[in-house]
């Protein structure tokens, strides 16, 4: 399903307009394509930039890195999205890669040709001791939808300290800290990819770390932003993978495959605290 519209401007933006088209992804989630033409406004026609906004108010967050959806059946939905958008398969993970002894999921990442659009999708697995957290999401969300948004920063240590400083004022709460064993084993997995000081800060702040053959991923997750175990946020930093033009390659460091079990355990513990089966 697709819809196209012309978003017109007003006198403030010289009557310029942009073209917008939307493709339904899953549930009530749509992917919006925007053709700006010659329009160079701050956002879209009719919007104006705020004067005096401090860049540090974003705590160092730069942009959306990827957006993860939960669906009932992965392959039919992924094939539909790929055919509807031109995205291609970028990576995949199975329950053997990412599950715990209690539950699991299957996951697939779709990407644009330049890698700047990354859309992972998850489906629940069945027959495990516990209900998959993906199934819990689908039930609590009353259908398919966005599980989490990953926000990119160039300095996750500063970003997380800033976020934590706001918790007492009603800011986001972060997911539980990984086990001590996780941090004891981390240098064996990552080697000299991180400095001793970086390892110390990763443990101090309760971050997760992983790497692929090209770069390093540092990540941490918030608890759900609402009163149901549905949408949450991920804060990530990607290190390395600089191309010949000086830009970082998309998906540098992967998507935390080595951390999925630890994350799953944290979510399971959180759901258990809510007395959810």
Tab-separated table of C-alpha atoms in Angstrom:
chain	number	residue	atom	x	y	z
A	1	UNK	CA	0.000	0.000	0.000
A	2	UNK	CA	1.407	3.399	-0.938
A	3	UNK	CA	0.243	6.983	-0.789
A	4	UNK	CA	1.706	10.076	-2.405
A	5	UNK	CA	1.168	13.685	-1.423
A	6	UNK	CA	2.510	17.137	-2.136
A	7	UNK	CA	3.537	19.008	1.004
A	8	UNK	CA	3.247	22.659	0.090
A	9	UNK	CA	4.904	25.624	1.677
A	10	UNK	CA	3.712	29.059	2.654
A	11	UNK	CA	5.067	32.567	2.333
A	12	UNK	CA	7.717	31.760	4.927
A	13	UNK	CA	9.362	29.238	2.645
A	14	UNK	CA	8.706	30.943	-0.708
A	15	UNK	CA	5.941	28.563	-1.696
A	16	UNK	CA	8.353	25.684	-2.202
A	17	UNK	CA	7.134	22.149	-1.716
A	18	UNK	CA	8.364	18.596	-1.364
A	19	UNK	CA	6.897	15.316	-2.561
A	20	UNK	CA	6.110	12.638	0.006
A	21	UNK	CA	5.230	8.975	-0.579
A	22	UNK	CA	4.486	6.375	2.075
A	23	UNK	CA	4.724	2.587	1.977
A	24	UNK	CA	3.116	0.478	4.686
A	25	UNK	CA	5.731	-1.682	6.421
A	26	UNK	CA	3.874	-3.601	9.139
A	27	UNK	CA	1.009	-2.865	11.508
A	28	UNK	CA	0.344	0.880	11.395
A	29	UNK	CA	4.011	1.697	10.626
A	30	UNK	CA	4.801	3.415	7.325
A	31	UNK	CA	8.092	4.235	5.615
A	32	UNK	CA	8.096	7.751	4.201
A	33	UNK	CA	10.062	8.761	1.102
A	34	UNK	CA	10.709	12.498	0.754
A	35	UNK	CA	11.826	14.184	-2.465
A	36	UNK	CA	12.966	17.693	-1.551
A	37	UNK	CA	13.837	18.967	-5.033
A	38	UNK	CA	15.247	22.455	-4.559
A	39	UNK	CA	13.775	22.921	-1.091
A	40	UNK	CA	16.479	23.596	1.512
A	41	UNK	CA	14.462	24.500	4.605
A	42	UNK	CA	15.214	23.304	8.121
A	43	UNK	CA	12.795	20.361	7.907
A	44	UNK	CA	9.605	20.448	5.818
A	45	UNK	CA	7.644	23.393	4.432
A	46	UNK	CA	5.840	25.181	7.240
A	47	UNK	CA	8.491	24.367	9.847
A	48	UNK	CA	10.990	26.913	11.125
A	49	UNK	CA	14.308	26.405	12.891
A	50	UNK	CA	14.369	27.385	16.563
A	51	UNK	CA	16.794	30.156	17.444
A	52	UNK	CA	19.295	29.559	20.217
A	53	UNK	CA	18.852	25.784	20.506
A	54	UNK	CA	21.947	24.251	22.083
A	55	UNK	CA	23.384	21.216	20.325
A	56	UNK	CA	24.457	19.708	23.650
A	57	UNK	CA	20.808	19.410	24.662
A	58	UNK	CA	20.734	16.242	22.542
A	59	UNK	CA	23.403	14.693	24.814
A	60	UNK	CA	25.538	14.025	21.749
A	61	UNK	CA	22.910	12.024	19.838
A	62	UNK	CA	23.388	12.471	16.081
A	63	UNK	CA	20.729	10.597	14.138
A	64	UNK	CA	18.669	7.448	13.826
A	65	UNK	CA	20.943	4.481	13.065
A	66	UNK	CA	18.326	1.770	12.607
A	67	UNK	CA	14.708	1.016	13.441
A	68	UNK	CA	13.633	-2.466	14.549
A	69	UNK	CA	10.180	-3.926	14.017
A	70	UNK	CA	8.500	-6.984	15.543
A	71	UNK	CA	6.279	-9.062	13.244
A	72	UNK	CA	4.375	-12.330	13.509
A	73	UNK	CA	6.017	-13.976	10.464
A	74	UNK	CA	9.433	-12.753	9.379
A	75	UNK	CA	10.040	-14.030	5.848
A	76	UNK	CA	6.677	-13.069	4.286
A	77	UNK	CA	6.885	-9.604	5.834
A	78	UNK	CA	10.551	-9.099	4.903
A	79	UNK	CA	9.879	-10.181	1.319
A	80	UNK	CA	6.933	-7.795	1.099
A	81	UNK	CA	8.971	-4.868	2.451
A	82	UNK	CA	11.912	-5.632	0.149
A	83	UNK	CA	9.659	-5.798	-2.909
A	84	UNK	CA	7.826	-2.621	-1.891
A	85	UNK	CA	10.889	-0.507	-1.115
A	86	UNK	CA	13.858	-1.890	-3.046
A	87	UNK	CA	15.732	-2.695	0.169
A	88	UNK	CA	17.918	-5.808	0.259
A	89	UNK	CA	18.910	-8.320	2.924
A	90	UNK	CA	21.909	-7.069	4.914
A	91	UNK	CA	22.215	-9.560	7.795
A	92	UNK	CA	20.282	-12.299	9.584
A	93	UNK	CA	20.271	-13.995	12.989
A	94	UNK	CA	18.506	-17.150	14.155
A	95	UNK	CA	17.338	-18.378	17.539
A	96	UNK	CA	20.595	-20.351	17.833
A	97	UNK	CA	22.518	-17.071	17.541
A	98	UNK	CA	20.467	-14.903	19.856
A	99	UNK	CA	18.222	-16.943	22.153
A	100	UNK	CA	18.564	-17.966	25.787
A	101	UNK	CA	17.655	-21.331	27.289
A	102	UNK	CA	14.182	-19.906	27.910
A	103	UNK	CA	13.189	-18.118	24.681
A	104	UNK	CA	14.415	-16.781	21.357
A	105	UNK	CA	13.777	-14.952	18.105
A	106	UNK	CA	14.681	-14.912	14.435
A	107	UNK	CA	15.886	-11.625	12.961
A	108	UNK	CA	16.683	-10.185	9.541
A	109	UNK	CA	18.095	-6.779	8.560
A	110	UNK	CA	17.048	-4.972	5.371
A	111	UNK	CA	19.156	-2.112	4.011
A	112	UNK	CA	19.244	0.462	1.246
A	113	UNK	CA	22.037	0.230	-1.328
A	114	UNK	CA	24.133	2.854	0.466
A	115	UNK	CA	23.422	1.299	3.869
A	116	UNK	CA	22.036	4.501	5.348
A	117	UNK	CA	18.569	2.974	5.828
A	118	UNK	CA	18.648	-0.091	8.090
A	119	UNK	CA	15.412	-1.884	9.012
A	120	UNK	CA	15.848	-5.010	11.166
A	121	UNK	CA	12.770	-7.150	11.838
A	122	UNK	CA	12.176	-9.872	14.440
A	123	UNK	CA	9.738	-12.751	14.758
A	124	UNK	CA	9.051	-14.851	17.865
A	125	UNK	CA	10.070	-18.477	18.228
A	126	UNK	CA	7.819	-21.041	19.877
A	127	UNK	CA	8.167	-24.215	21.911
A	128	UNK	CA	10.524	-22.701	24.484
A	129	UNK	CA	10.117	-22.696	28.258
A	130	UNK	CA	9.089	-19.059	28.270
A	131	UNK	CA	7.016	-17.016	25.894
A	132	UNK	CA	9.301	-15.138	23.502
A	133	UNK	CA	9.669	-11.472	24.406
A	134	UNK	CA	8.781	-10.773	20.766
A	135	UNK	CA	5.445	-12.529	21.263
A	136	UNK	CA	4.939	-10.560	24.479
A	137	UNK	CA	5.542	-7.340	22.543
A	138	UNK	CA	3.079	-8.333	19.798
A	139	UNK	CA	0.396	-9.106	22.365
A	140	UNK	CA	0.987	-5.974	24.445
A	141	UNK	CA	1.207	-3.770	21.331
A	142	UNK	CA	-1.918	-5.431	19.921
A	143	UNK	CA	-0.123	-6.180	16.675
A	144	UNK	CA	3.061	-5.615	14.721
A	145	UNK	CA	5.033	-2.440	15.321
A	146	UNK	CA	8.331	-0.752	16.121
A	147	UNK	CA	10.211	-2.513	18.910
A	148	UNK	CA	13.013	0.008	19.287
A	149	UNK	CA	14.857	2.908	17.701
A	150	UNK	CA	18.662	2.941	17.763
A	151	UNK	CA	20.148	6.429	18.178
A	152	UNK	CA	23.757	7.053	17.154
A	153	UNK	CA	26.326	8.993	19.165
A	154	UNK	CA	30.038	9.629	18.637
A	155	UNK	CA	30.735	9.454	22.402
A	156	UNK	CA	28.496	6.983	24.185
A	157	UNK	CA	30.262	7.500	27.520
A	158	UNK	CA	29.332	11.189	27.638
A	159	UNK	CA	25.850	10.516	26.243
A	160	UNK	CA	24.990	7.885	28.855
A	161	UNK	CA	26.344	9.975	31.712
A	162	UNK	CA	24.123	12.828	30.513
A	163	UNK	CA	21.079	10.562	30.264
A	164	UNK	CA	21.708	9.131	33.726
A	165	UNK	CA	22.013	12.611	35.190
A	166	UNK	CA	18.430	13.276	34.070
A	167	UNK	CA	16.903	10.069	35.449
A	168	UNK	CA	15.954	11.715	38.749
A	169	UNK	CA	14.033	14.344	36.768
A	170	UNK	CA	11.943	11.762	34.933
A	171	UNK	CA	14.409	10.786	32.208
A	172	UNK	CA	14.844	7.337	30.690
A	173	UNK	CA	15.771	4.382	32.858
A	174	UNK	CA	18.362	2.052	31.376
A	175	UNK	CA	18.027	-1.725	31.214
A	176	UNK	CA	19.753	-3.706	33.969
A	177	UNK	CA	23.530	-3.967	34.061
A	178	UNK	CA	25.084	-7.140	32.564
A	179	UNK	CA	26.644	-9.703	34.882
A	180	UNK	CA	30.167	-9.428	36.291
A	181	UNK	CA	31.048	-12.512	34.248
A	182	UNK	CA	30.158	-10.624	31.063
A	183	UNK	CA	32.789	-7.979	31.797
A	184	UNK	CA	35.394	-10.543	32.862
A	185	UNK	CA	34.986	-12.320	29.522
A	186	UNK	CA	34.752	-9.180	27.369
A	187	UNK	CA	38.510	-8.582	26.833
A	188	UNK	CA	38.827	-12.176	25.663
A	189	UNK	CA	36.202	-11.538	22.990
A	190	UNK	CA	37.300	-8.066	21.876
A	191	UNK	CA	41.050	-8.166	22.550
A	192	UNK	CA	42.767	-4.831	21.920
A	193	UNK	CA	39.772	-3.388	20.048
A	194	UNK	CA	39.177	-1.245	23.151
A	195	UNK	CA	41.723	0.475	25.380
A	196	UNK	CA	41.964	-0.350	29.113
A	197	UNK	CA	40.251	2.971	29.873
A	198	UNK	CA	37.418	2.167	27.447
A	199	UNK	CA	36.942	-1.274	29.023
A	200	UNK	CA	36.738	0.398	32.435
A	201	UNK	CA	34.124	2.903	31.263
A	202	UNK	CA	32.088	0.203	29.507
A	203	UNK	CA	31.875	-1.715	32.795
A	204	UNK	CA	31.293	1.400	34.902
A	205	UNK	CA	28.328	2.482	32.772
A	206	UNK	CA	26.889	-1.003	32.240
A	207	UNK	CA	27.343	-0.954	28.463
A	208	UNK	CA	27.441	-3.863	26.037
A	209	UNK	CA	30.261	-4.213	23.499
A	210	UNK	CA	30.696	-6.338	20.389
A	211	UNK	CA	32.711	-6.376	17.177
A	212	UNK	CA	32.700	-7.750	13.670
A	213	UNK	CA	35.591	-8.099	11.228
A	214	UNK	CA	35.690	-4.338	10.611
A	215	UNK	CA	34.672	-2.372	13.698
A	216	UNK	CA	33.343	-2.171	17.243
A	217	UNK	CA	29.806	-1.587	18.527
A	218	UNK	CA	29.049	-0.105	21.950
A	219	UNK	CA	25.395	-0.191	22.992
A	220	UNK	CA	22.924	0.164	25.825
A	221	UNK	CA	19.138	-0.080	25.968
A	222	UNK	CA	16.494	1.823	27.871
A	223	UNK	CA	13.563	0.243	29.599
A	224	UNK	CA	10.248	0.615	27.740
A	225	UNK	CA	9.310	4.276	27.394
A	226	UNK	CA	5.655	3.643	28.269
A	227	UNK	CA	3.745	1.546	30.788
A	228	UNK	CA	3.751	-1.588	28.613
A	229	UNK	CA	6.765	-3.692	27.506
A	230	UNK	CA	6.727	-2.361	23.962
A	231	UNK	CA	8.777	0.524	22.504
A	232	UNK	CA	12.238	1.210	23.925
A	233	UNK	CA	15.386	3.026	22.772
A	234	UNK	CA	18.929	1.899	22.039
A	235	UNK	CA	21.954	4.193	22.282
A	236	UNK	CA	24.925	3.077	20.182
A	237	UNK	CA	28.378	4.115	19.092
A	238	UNK	CA	30.123	2.553	16.103
A	239	UNK	CA	33.943	2.624	16.068
A	240	UNK	CA	36.113	2.086	12.982
A	241	UNK	CA	35.168	1.151	9.393
A	242	UNK	CA	36.298	4.444	7.836
A	243	UNK	CA	36.195	4.338	4.036
A	244	UNK	CA	38.515	6.056	1.550
A	245	UNK	CA	36.367	9.190	1.668
A	246	UNK	CA	36.676	9.458	5.434
A	247	UNK	CA	33.093	8.354	6.117
A	248	UNK	CA	32.064	5.493	8.368
A	249	UNK	CA	30.550	2.484	6.622
A	250	UNK	CA	26.957	1.652	7.519
A	251	UNK	CA	26.405	-1.022	10.142
A	252	UNK	CA	30.017	-0.817	11.373
A	253	UNK	CA	30.519	-3.255	14.236
A	254	UNK	CA	27.348	-5.168	13.394
A	255	UNK	CA	24.126	-5.299	15.389
A	256	UNK	CA	25.338	-6.784	18.652
A	257	UNK	CA	25.032	-10.467	17.753
A	258	UNK	CA	27.424	-11.335	20.578
A	259	UNK	CA	25.220	-9.439	23.036
A	260	UNK	CA	21.794	-10.764	22.078
A	261	UNK	CA	21.777	-13.390	24.805
A	262	UNK	CA	22.775	-10.850	27.456
A	263	UNK	CA	20.110	-8.425	26.224
A	264	UNK	CA	17.497	-11.183	26.107
A	265	UNK	CA	18.321	-12.116	29.699
A	266	UNK	CA	17.948	-8.470	30.803
A	267	UNK	CA	14.562	-8.177	29.095
A	268	UNK	CA	13.410	-11.506	30.519
A	269	UNK	CA	14.411	-10.362	34.019
A	270	UNK	CA	12.553	-7.078	33.494
A	271	UNK	CA	9.419	-8.884	32.291
A	272	UNK	CA	9.676	-11.222	35.282
A	273	UNK	CA	9.689	-8.167	37.557
A	274	UNK	CA	6.377	-7.200	35.947
A	275	UNK	CA	5.091	-10.738	36.630
A	276	UNK	CA	4.603	-11.414	32.916
A	277	UNK	CA	4.735	-14.983	31.635
